[in-house]
Short mmCIF file of C-alpha atoms in Angstrom, two decimals:
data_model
loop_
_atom_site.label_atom_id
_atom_site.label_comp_id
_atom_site.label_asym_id
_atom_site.label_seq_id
_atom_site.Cartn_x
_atom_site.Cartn_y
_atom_site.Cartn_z
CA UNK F 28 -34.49 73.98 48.40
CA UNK F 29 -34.01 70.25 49.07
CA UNK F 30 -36.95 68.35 47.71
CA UNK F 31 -38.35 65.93 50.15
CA UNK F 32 -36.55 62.29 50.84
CA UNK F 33 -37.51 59.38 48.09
CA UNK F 34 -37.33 55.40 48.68
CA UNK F 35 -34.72 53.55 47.17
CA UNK F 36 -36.42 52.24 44.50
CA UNK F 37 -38.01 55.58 43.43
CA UNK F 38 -34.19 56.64 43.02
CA UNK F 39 -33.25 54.30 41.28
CA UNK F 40 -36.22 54.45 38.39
CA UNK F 41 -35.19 57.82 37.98
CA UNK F 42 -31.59 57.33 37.51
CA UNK F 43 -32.69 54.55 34.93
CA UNK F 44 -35.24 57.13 33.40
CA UNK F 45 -32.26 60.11 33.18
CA UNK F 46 -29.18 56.98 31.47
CA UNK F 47 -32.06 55.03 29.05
CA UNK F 48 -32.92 58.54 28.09
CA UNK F 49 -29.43 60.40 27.44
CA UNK F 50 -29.16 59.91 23.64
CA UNK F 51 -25.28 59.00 23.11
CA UNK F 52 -26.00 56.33 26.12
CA UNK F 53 -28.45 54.68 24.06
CA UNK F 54 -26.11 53.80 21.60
CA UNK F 55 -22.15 53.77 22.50
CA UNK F 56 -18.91 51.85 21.07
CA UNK F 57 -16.69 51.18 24.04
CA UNK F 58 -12.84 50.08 23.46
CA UNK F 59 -11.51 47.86 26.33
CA UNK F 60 -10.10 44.50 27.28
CA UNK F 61 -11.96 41.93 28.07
CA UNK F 62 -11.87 40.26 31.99
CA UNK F 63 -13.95 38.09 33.68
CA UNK F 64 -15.26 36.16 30.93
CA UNK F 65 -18.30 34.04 31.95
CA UNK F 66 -20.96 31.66 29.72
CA UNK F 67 -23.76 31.49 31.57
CA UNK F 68 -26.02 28.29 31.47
CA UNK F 69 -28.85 30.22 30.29
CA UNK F 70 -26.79 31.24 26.84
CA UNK F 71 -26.01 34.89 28.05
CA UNK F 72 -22.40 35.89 28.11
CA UNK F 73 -20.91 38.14 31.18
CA UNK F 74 -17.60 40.37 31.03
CA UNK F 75 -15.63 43.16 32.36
CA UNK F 76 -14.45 45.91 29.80
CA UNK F 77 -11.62 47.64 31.09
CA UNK F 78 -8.42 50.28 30.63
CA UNK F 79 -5.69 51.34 32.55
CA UNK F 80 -7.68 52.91 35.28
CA UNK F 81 -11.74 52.07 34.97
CA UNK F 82 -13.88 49.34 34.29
CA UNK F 83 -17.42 48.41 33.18
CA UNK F 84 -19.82 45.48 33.41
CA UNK F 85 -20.86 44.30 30.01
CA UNK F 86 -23.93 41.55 29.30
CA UNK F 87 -24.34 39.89 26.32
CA UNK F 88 -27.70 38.43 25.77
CA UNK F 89 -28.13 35.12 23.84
CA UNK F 90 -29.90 36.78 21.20
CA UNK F 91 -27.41 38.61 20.28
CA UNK F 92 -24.51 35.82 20.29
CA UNK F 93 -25.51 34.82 16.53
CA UNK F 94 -24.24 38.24 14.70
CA UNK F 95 -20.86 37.93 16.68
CA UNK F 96 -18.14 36.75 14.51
CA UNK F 97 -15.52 36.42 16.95
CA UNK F 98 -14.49 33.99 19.36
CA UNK F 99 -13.99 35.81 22.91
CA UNK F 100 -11.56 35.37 25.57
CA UNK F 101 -9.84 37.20 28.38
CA UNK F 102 -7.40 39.90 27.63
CA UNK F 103 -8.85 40.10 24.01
CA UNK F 104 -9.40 44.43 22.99
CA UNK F 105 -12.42 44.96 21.48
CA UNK F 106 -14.94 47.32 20.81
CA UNK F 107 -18.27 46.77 22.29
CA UNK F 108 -21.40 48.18 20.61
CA UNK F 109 -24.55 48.61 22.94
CA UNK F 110 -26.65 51.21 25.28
CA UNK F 111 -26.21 51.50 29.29
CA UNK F 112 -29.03 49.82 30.97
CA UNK F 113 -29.95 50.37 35.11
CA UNK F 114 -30.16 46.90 36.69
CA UNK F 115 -32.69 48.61 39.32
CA UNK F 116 -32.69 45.84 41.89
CA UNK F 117 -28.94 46.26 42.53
CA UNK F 118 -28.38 49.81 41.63
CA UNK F 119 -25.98 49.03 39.19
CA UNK F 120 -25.21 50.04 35.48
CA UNK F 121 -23.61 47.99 32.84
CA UNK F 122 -23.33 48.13 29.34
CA UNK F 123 -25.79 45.53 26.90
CA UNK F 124 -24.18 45.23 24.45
CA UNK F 125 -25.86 44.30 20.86
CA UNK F 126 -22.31 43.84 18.40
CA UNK F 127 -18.59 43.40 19.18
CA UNK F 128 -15.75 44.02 16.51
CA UNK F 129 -12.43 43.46 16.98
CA UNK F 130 -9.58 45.32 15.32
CA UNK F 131 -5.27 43.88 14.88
CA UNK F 132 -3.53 41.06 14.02
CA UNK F 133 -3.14 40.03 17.71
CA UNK F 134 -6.63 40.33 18.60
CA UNK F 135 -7.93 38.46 15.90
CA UNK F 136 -5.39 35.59 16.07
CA UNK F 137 -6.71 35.34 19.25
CA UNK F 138 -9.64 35.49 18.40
CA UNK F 139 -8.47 32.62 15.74
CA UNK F 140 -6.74 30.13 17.93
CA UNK F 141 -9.94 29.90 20.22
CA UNK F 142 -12.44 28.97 18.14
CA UNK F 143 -9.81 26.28 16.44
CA UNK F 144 -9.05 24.96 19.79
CA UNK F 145 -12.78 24.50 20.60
CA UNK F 146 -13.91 23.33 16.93
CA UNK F 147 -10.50 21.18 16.93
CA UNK F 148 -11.77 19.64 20.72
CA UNK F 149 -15.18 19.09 19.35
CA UNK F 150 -13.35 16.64 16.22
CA UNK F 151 -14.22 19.13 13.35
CA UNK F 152 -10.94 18.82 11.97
CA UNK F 153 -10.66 14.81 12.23
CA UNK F 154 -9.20 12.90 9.78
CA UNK F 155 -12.12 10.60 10.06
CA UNK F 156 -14.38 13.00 8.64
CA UNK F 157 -12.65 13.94 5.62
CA UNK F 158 -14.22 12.94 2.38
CA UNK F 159 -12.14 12.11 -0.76
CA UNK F 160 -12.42 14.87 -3.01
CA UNK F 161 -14.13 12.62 -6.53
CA UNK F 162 -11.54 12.20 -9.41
CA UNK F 163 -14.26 12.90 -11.80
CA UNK F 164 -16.62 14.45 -11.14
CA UNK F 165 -19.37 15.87 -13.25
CA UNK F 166 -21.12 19.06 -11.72
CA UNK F 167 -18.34 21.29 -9.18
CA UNK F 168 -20.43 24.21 -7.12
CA UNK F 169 -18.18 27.08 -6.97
CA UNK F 170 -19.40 29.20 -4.01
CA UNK F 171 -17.64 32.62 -4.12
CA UNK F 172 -18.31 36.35 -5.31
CA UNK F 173 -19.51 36.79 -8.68
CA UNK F 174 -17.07 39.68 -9.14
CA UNK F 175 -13.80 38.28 -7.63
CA UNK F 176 -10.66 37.45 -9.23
CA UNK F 177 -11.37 33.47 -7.95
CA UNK F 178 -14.15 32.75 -9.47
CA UNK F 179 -12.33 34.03 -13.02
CA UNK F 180 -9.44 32.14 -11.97
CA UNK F 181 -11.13 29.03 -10.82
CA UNK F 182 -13.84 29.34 -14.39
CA UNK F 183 -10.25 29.58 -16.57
CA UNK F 184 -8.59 26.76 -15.13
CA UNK F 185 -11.07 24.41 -15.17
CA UNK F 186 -11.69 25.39 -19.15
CA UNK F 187 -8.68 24.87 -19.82
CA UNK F 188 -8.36 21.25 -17.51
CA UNK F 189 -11.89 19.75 -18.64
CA UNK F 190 -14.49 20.43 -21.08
CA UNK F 191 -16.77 17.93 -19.46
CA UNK F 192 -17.46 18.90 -16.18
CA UNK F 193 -20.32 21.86 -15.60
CA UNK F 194 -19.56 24.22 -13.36
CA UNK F 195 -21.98 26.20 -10.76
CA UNK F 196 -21.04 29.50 -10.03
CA UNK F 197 -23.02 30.29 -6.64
CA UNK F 198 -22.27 33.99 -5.90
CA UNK F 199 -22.48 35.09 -2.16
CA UNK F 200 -20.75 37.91 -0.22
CA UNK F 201 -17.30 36.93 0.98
CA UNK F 202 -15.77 39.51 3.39
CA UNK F 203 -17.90 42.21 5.89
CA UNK F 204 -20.12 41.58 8.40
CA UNK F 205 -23.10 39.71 6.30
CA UNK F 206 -20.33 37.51 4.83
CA UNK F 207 -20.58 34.25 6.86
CA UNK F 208 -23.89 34.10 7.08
CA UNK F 209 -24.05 34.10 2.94
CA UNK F 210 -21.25 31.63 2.61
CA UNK F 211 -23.12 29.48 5.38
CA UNK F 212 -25.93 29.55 3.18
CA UNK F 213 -24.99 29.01 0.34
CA UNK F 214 -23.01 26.06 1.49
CA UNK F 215 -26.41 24.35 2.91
CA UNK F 216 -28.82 25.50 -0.72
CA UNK F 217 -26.18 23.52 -2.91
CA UNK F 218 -26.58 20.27 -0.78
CA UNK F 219 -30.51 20.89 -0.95
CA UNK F 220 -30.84 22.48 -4.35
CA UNK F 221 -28.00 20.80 -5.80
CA UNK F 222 -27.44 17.51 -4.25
CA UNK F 223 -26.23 16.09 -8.01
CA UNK F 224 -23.25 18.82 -7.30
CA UNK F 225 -19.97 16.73 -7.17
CA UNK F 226 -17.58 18.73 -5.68
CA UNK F 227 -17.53 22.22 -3.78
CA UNK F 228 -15.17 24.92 -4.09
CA UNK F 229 -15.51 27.39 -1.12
CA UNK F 230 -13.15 30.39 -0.64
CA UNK F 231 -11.63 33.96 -1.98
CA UNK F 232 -9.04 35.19 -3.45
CA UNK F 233 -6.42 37.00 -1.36
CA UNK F 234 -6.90 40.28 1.25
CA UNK F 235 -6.40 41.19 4.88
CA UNK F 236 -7.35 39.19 7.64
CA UNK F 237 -10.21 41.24 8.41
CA UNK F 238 -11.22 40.74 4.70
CA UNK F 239 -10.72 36.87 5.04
CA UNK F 240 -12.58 36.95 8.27
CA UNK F 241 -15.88 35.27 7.30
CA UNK F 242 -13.63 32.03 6.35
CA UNK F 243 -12.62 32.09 10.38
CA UNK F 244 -16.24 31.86 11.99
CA UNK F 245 -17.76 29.28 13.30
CA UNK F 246 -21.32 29.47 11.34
CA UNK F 247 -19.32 28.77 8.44
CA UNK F 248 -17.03 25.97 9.98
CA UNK F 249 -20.65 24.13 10.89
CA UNK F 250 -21.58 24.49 7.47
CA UNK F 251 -18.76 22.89 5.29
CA UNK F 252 -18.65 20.37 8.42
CA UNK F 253 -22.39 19.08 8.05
CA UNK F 254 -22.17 19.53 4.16
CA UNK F 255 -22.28 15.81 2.03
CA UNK F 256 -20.50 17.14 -1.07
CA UNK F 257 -16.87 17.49 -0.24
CA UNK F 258 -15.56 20.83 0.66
CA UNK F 259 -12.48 22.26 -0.91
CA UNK F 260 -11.60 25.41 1.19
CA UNK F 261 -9.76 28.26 -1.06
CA UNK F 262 -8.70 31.16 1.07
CA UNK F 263 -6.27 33.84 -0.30
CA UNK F 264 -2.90 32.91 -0.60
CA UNK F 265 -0.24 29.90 0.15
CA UNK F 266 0.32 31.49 3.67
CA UNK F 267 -3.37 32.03 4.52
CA UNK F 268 -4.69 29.77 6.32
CA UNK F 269 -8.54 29.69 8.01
CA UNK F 270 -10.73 28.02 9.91
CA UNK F 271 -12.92 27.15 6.74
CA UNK F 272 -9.27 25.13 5.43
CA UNK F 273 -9.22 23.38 8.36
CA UNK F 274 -12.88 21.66 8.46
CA UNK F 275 -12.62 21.65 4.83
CA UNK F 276 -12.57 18.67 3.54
CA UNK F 277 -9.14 19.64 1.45
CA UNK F 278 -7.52 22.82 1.77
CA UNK F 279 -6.02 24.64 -1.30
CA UNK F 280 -3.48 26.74 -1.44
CA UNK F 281 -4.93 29.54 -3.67
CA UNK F 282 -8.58 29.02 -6.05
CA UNK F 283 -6.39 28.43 -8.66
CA UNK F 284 -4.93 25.49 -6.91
CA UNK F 285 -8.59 24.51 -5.87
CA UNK F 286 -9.77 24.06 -9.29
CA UNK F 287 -6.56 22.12 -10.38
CA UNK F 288 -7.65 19.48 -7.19
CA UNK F 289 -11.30 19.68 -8.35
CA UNK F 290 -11.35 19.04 -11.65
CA UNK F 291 -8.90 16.46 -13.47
CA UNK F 292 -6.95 16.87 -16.80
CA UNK F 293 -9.08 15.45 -19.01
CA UNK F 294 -6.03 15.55 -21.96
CA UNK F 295 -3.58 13.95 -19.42
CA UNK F 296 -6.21 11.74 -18.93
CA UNK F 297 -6.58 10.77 -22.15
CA UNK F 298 -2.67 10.28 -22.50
CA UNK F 299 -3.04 7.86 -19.29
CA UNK F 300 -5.39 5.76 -20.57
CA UNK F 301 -4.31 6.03 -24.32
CA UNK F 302 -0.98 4.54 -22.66
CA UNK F 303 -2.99 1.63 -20.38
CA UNK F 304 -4.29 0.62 -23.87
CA UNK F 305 -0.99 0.51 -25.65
CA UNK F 306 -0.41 -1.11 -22.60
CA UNK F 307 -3.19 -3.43 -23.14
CA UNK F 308 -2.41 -4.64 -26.91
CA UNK F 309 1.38 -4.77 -26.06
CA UNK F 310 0.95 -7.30 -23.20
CA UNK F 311 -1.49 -9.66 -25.23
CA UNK F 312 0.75 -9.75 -28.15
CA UNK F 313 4.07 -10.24 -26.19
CA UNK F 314 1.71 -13.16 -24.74
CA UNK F 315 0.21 -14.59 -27.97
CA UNK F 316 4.05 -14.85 -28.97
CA UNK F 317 5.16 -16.80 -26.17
CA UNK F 318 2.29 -19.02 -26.00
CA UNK F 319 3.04 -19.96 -29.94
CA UNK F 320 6.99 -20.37 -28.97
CA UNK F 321 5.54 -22.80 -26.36
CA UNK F 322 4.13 -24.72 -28.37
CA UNK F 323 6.25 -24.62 -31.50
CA UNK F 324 8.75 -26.24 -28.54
CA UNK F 325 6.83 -28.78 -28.49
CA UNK F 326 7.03 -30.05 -31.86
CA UNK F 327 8.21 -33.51 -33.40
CA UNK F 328 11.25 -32.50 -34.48
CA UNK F 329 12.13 -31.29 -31.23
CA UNK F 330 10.87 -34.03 -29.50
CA UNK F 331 13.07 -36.16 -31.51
CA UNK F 332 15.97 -34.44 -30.77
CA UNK F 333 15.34 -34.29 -27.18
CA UNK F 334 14.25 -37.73 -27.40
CA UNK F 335 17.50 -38.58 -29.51
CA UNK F 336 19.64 -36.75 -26.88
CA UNK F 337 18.18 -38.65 -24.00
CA UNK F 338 19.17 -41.94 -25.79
CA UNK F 339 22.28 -40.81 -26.43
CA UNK F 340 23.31 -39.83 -22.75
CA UNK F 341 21.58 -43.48 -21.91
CA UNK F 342 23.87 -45.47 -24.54
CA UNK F 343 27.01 -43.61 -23.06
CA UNK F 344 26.10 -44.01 -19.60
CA UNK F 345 25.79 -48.16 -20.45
CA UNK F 346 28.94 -47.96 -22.31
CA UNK F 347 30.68 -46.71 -18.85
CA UNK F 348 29.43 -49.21 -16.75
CA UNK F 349 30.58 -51.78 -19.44
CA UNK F 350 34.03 -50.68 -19.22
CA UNK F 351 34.36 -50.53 -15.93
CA UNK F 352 33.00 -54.07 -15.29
CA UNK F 353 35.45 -55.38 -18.01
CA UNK F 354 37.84 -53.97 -16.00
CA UNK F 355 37.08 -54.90 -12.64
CA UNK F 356 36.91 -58.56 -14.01
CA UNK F 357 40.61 -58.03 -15.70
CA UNK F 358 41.75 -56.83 -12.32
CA UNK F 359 40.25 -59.82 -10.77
CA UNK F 360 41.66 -62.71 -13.11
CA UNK F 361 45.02 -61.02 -12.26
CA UNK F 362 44.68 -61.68 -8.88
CA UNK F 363 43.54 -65.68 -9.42
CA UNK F 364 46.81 -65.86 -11.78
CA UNK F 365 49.21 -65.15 -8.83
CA UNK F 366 47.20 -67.28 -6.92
CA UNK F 367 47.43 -70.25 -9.28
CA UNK F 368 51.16 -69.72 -9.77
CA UNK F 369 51.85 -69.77 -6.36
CA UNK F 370 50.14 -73.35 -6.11
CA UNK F 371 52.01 -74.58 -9.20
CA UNK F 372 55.32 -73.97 -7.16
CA UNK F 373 54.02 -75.92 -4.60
CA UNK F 374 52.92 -78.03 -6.77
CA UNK F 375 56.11 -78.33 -9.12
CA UNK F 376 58.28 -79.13 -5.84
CA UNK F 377 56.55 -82.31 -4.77
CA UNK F 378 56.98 -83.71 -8.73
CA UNK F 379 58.61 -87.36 -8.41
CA UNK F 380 60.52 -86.50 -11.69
CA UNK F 381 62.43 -83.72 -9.31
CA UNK F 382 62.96 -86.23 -6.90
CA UNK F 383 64.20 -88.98 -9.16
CA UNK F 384 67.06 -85.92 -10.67
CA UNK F 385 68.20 -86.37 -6.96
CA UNK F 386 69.14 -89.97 -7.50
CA UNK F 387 65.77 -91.61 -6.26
CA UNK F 388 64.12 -94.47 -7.89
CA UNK F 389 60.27 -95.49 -7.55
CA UNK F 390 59.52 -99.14 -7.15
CA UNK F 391 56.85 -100.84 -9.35
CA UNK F 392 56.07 -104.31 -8.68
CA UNK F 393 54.86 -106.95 -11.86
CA UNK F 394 51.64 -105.17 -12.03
CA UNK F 395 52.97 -101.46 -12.15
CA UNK F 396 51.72 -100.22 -9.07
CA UNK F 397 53.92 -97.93 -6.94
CA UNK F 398 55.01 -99.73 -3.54
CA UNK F 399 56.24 -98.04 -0.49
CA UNK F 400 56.93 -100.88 1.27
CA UNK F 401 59.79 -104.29 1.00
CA UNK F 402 56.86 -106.06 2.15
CA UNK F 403 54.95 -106.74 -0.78
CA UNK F 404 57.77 -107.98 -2.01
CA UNK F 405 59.44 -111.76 -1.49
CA UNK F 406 62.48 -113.21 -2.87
CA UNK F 407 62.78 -114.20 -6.55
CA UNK F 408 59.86 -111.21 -7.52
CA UNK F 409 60.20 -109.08 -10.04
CA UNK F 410 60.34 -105.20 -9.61
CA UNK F 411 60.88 -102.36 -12.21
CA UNK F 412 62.58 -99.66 -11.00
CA UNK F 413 61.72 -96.15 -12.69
CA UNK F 414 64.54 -93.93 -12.85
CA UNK F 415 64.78 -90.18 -14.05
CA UNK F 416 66.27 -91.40 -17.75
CA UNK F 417 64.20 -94.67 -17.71
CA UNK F 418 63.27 -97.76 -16.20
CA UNK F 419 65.66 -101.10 -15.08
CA UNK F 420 63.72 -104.77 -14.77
CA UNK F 421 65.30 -106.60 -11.77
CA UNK F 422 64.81 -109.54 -9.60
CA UNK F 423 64.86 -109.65 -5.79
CA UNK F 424 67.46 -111.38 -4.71
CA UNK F 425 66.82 -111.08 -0.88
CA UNK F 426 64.77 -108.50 1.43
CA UNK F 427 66.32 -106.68 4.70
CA UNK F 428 64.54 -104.55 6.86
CA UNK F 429 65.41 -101.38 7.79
CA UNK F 430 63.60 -98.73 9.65
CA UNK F 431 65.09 -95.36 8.75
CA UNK F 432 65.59 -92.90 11.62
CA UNK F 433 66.40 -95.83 14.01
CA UNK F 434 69.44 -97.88 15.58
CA UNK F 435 71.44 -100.42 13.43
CA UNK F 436 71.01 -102.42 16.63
CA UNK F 437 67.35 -102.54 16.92
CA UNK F 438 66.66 -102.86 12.90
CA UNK F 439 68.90 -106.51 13.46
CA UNK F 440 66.76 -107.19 15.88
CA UNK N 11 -22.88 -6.24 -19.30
CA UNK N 12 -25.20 -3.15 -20.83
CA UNK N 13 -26.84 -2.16 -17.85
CA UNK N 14 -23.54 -2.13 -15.70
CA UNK N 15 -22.33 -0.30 -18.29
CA UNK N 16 -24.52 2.03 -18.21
CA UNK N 17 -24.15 2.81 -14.21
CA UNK N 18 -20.15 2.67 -13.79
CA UNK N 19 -18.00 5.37 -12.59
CA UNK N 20 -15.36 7.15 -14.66
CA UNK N 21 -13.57 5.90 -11.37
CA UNK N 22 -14.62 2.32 -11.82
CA UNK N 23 -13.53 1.62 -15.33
CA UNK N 24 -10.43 3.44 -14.74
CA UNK N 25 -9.62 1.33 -12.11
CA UNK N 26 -10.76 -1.45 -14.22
CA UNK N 27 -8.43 -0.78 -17.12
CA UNK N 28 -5.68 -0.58 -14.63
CA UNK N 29 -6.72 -3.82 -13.33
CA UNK N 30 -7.12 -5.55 -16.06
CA UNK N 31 -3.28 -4.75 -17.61
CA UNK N 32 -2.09 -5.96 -14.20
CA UNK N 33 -3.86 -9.36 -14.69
CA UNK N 34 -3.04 -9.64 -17.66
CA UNK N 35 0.86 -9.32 -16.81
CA UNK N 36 1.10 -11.59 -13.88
CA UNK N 37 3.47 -14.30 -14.17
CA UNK N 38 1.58 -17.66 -14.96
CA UNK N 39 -2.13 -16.44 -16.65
CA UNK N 40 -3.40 -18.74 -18.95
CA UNK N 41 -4.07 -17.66 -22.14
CA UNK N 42 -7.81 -17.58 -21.46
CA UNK N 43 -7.57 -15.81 -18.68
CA UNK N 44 -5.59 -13.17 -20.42
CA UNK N 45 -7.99 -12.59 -23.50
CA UNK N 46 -10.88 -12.58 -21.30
CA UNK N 47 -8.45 -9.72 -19.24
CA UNK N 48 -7.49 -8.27 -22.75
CA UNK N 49 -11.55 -7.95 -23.53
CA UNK N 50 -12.31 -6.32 -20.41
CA UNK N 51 -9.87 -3.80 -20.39
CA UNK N 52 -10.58 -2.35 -23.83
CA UNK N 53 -14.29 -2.61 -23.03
CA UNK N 54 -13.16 -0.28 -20.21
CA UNK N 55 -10.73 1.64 -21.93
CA UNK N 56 -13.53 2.19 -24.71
CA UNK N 57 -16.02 3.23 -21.97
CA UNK N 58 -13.34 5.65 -20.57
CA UNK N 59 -12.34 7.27 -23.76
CA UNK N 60 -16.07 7.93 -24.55
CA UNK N 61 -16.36 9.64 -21.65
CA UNK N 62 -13.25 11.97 -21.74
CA UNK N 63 -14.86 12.87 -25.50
CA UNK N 64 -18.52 13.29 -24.70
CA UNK N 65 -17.81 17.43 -24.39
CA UNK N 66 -20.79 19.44 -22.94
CA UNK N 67 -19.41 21.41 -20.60
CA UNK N 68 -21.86 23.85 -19.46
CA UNK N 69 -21.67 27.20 -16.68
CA UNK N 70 -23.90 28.59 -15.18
CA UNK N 71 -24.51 31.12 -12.57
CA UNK N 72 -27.46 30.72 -9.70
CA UNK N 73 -30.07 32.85 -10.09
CA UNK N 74 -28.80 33.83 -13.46
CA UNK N 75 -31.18 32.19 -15.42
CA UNK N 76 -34.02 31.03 -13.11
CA UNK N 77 -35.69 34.66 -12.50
#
C-alpha cells in the first residue's frame, strides 16, 4: 500500500537521511577526470569528476585546500577522497570531497607545470630574488631525513672539503603525504631558531616522482621563497628537477653536488692564498729591485758619461757647421776671383803701354803732364814724347790743326 | 686596525689580499704605495690563513642533544 503523498522538502531530508547514512557513501575514493574547474571567491573549489559515460559534482571546501598537494586543472585523473552529501534546496548530490591523490607521470607533470606556471607568474623564480650562496660560511643547516643516503653524503663531503664549518643536521620527513608540511617547517625553525645558520641545504637523495613529490608543492616553494638564509635545493638526481630547485636560491644537481657549492675547499683554499702570498713577496721584491736599478742609474758615473756623451754629440755637431761655413766661404771667394779677372781684362785692354806697342806716342809737355790737345802747345815749346821703348825730347817746330773724322777742306779752313 | 680586524669577512680579506697584489702590480706605484700595499696584503693573508687553521668543526643533529 502506497503511503500517503509527502512535500518536497520532506523527500528530500529523507533521501539525505538514507545517502549520509549508507556506510561506504560516507567515505568513498572516486577515479575520474577532472572538468569544469572553478575557484570560487569564497576559497571553495568546484569540479566535475567524470568517465566515459557518467559524471559527478565534486566541492572542495577551503578547509580542506591546505592538505592537497597537487596543483589541479582540467583533464587532470585523479582520485577524489570524500562522502556524498544531499544539497537539499536543489535536490542534488555531489561528492565533498576531504583529500585528492593523483597517480602517473602525466598526471603529475601536469600537475607540475601548473603550479610552476602560477609560482613562475607570481616572480618566485626571479633572478632578482636570488641570494648569493656565502663563500664561507660558518654554520650550513642541512634539512633532510636523518636516515637518507644525502645527509651521509652531504656530512662526508663537507668533512672531507672543510673542517671549519659546523654543520646542522635538521631531520624532517621527505616523501609521503606529511612530507611538505615538515620540510616547510623546518625551513621556517632554522631562520627563527637558527638565524646565525649560513647556508641551507634542502633536498633528498634520488626516488620516483611520487617519492620526490613534497619538493613540487607549493607550501614548500613559499617556504624556501620567504626564507633569509639562502636555499640550496638538492633533489635526487642530475635529471630531477622540482619546484623546490626552481625557487631555490641555487639548484644542485645531486646533495653531493650541494655540499661541494655550500661549503668551500678549505685546502684549495689554502693553496690560493698560499699562492696570493708568494704572489705578494714576489711582486715587492721584483719592485725593490727595480727601484734600486733606478737609482743606481742615476749615479755620477753615469751622469758623467751621459753628460760626456752629450758634449760629445755638441762638439761634433759645431765641428759640422764649421766645415760647412769654411766651405761656403771657399765657394764664394771663387766666385769674386772670376769676377775680378774678368775686370782685369777689361782693365788690361785700355793699358797705354798696349796702345803705345801699336805705334802710339803720349805727349808730355815741360812739366810732365799728359796733353790731349796741340793747343797747349805754341811754337818753339818743348814736348817729351813717351814711346813704348822710351821717351824722345823734341821741340815744336810749328802747330796744324786737324780735326780727325772731318774734311781736309774744312780742317784748312 | 684591531677592531676591524676583528669584524671582517673571510670574504673581505680575501678580496683584500687579491686587491692588494693587484695594486701592488700596476704599472707606475710608488714605492710607498707598494709597501703600504705589501703590508696590507700579508696582514690579510695572515688573517685568512688563521682562519682556514682555526679547526672546530662541530655536527650536530636538532633535537639530538637538547631533550
Amino acid at each position: 500500500m502506497a503511503i500517503k503523498p509527502v512535500r518536497v522538502s520532506q523527500l528530500n531530508s529523507y533521501i539525505k537521511r538514507v545517502l549520509q547514512s549508507d556506510p561506504l557513501l560516507g567515505n568513498v575514493s572516486v577515479v575520474g577526470e577532472i572538468s569544469n574547474l572553478k575557484y570560487h571567491g569564497s576559497g571553495h573549489i568546484y569540479f566535475t569528476l567524470k568517465d566515459e559515460t557518467s559524471k559527478i559534482s565534486c566541492f572542495l571546501p577551503a578547509d580542506a585546500i591546505k592538505n592537497i598537494r597537487y596543483e589541479l586543472s582540467d583533464g587532470m585523473e585523479i582520485i577524489a577522497v570524500g562522502y556524498i552529501y544531499l544539497y537539499e534546496r536543489g535536490g542534488s548530490y555531489s561528492l565533498n570531497v576531504r583529500d585528492i591523490t593523483i597517480e602517473g607521470f602525466g598526471n603529475l607533470s601536469a600537475a607540475f607545470d601548473k603550479l610552476k606556471e602560477k609560482l613562475a607568474k607570481e616572480g618566485l623564480f626571479d633572478e632578482k630574488y636570488k641570494k648569493p650562496i656565502p663563500l664561507f660560511p660558518r654554520k650550513v643547516a642541512v634539512i633532510t631525513s636523518e636516515t637518507g643516503a644525502a645527509v651521509r653524503d652531504i656530512v662526508k663531503i663537507i668533512k672531507n672539503r672543510n673542517n671549519i664549518v659546523d654543520v646542522l643536521i635538521y631531520p624532517c620527513l621527505v616523501q609521503g603525504p606529511g612530507a611538505a608540511a615538515e620540510i616547510s617547517d623546518a625551513i621556517n625553525s632554522v631562520n627563527q631558531l637558527f638565524p646565525e645558520v649560513d647556508t641551507i641545504i634542502v633536498g633528498r637523495g634520488g626516488g620516483s616522482m611520487e617519492e620526490l613529490w613534497a619538493f613540487n608543492e607549493e607550501i614548500v616553494a613559499r617556504s624556501i621563497f620567504v626564507s633569509k638564509i639562502p636555499v640550496i635545493s638538492a633533489v635526487g638526481h642530475e635529471t630531477d628537477f622540482t619546484i623546490s630547485d626552481f625557487v631555490a636560491d641555487k639548484r644542485a644537481e645531486t646533495p653531493t653536488a650541494a655540499a661541494q657549492i655550500a661549503v668551500p675547499d678549505i685546502k684549495a683554499l689554502k693553496e690560493y692564498i698560499e699562492n696570493e702570498k708568494d704572489d705578494l713577496i714576489h711582486t715587492i721584491k721584483r719592485l725593490v729591485k727595480y727601484m734600486e736599478l733606478k737609482v743606481a742609474g742615476h749615479s755620477i758615473e753615469i751622469l758623467t758619461t751621459n753628460l760626456n756623451q752629450r758634449l760629445s754629440y755638441y762638439a761634433m755637431k759645431t765641428d759640422n757647421l764649421d766645415k760647412e761655413l769654411n766651405n761656403a766661404l771657399v765657394y764664394r771667394f771663387g766666385e769674386w776671383t772670376a769676377c775680378i779677372e774678368k775686370y782685369k781684362i777689361e782693365i788690361d785692354s785700355m793699358n797705354p803701354a798696349n796702345i803705345m806697342k801699336r805705334g802710339y806716342a803720349a805727349i808730355l809737355d815741360d812739366q810732365r803732364i799728359l796733353s790731349g790737345s796741340v793747343n797747349r802747345f805754341g811754337a818753339g815749346n818743348s814736348l817729351t814724347a813717351v814711346m813704348n821703348d822710351g821717351e824722345i825730347d823734341c821741340k815744336v817746330a810749328s802747330i796744324r790743326r786737324i780735326e780727325y773724322g772731318k774734311s781736309k777742306k774744312e780742317n784748312e779752313l | 686596525m684591531v677592531s676591524q680586524k676583528k669584524k671582517m669577512s673571510f670574504e673581505e680579506a680575501l678580496s683584500g689580499l687579491e686587491k692588494s697584489a693587484e695594486v701592488l702590480k700596476k704599472d707606475g706605484v710608488t714605492l710607498e704605495a707598494a709597501i703600504q700595499s705589501f703590508e696590507q696584503g700579508m696582514m690579510y693573508y695572515n688573517y685568512c690563513s688563521e682562519m682556514l687553521n682555526s679547526a672546530k668543526q662541530k655536527i650536530e643533529t636538532f633535537g639530538k642533544k637538547n631533550e
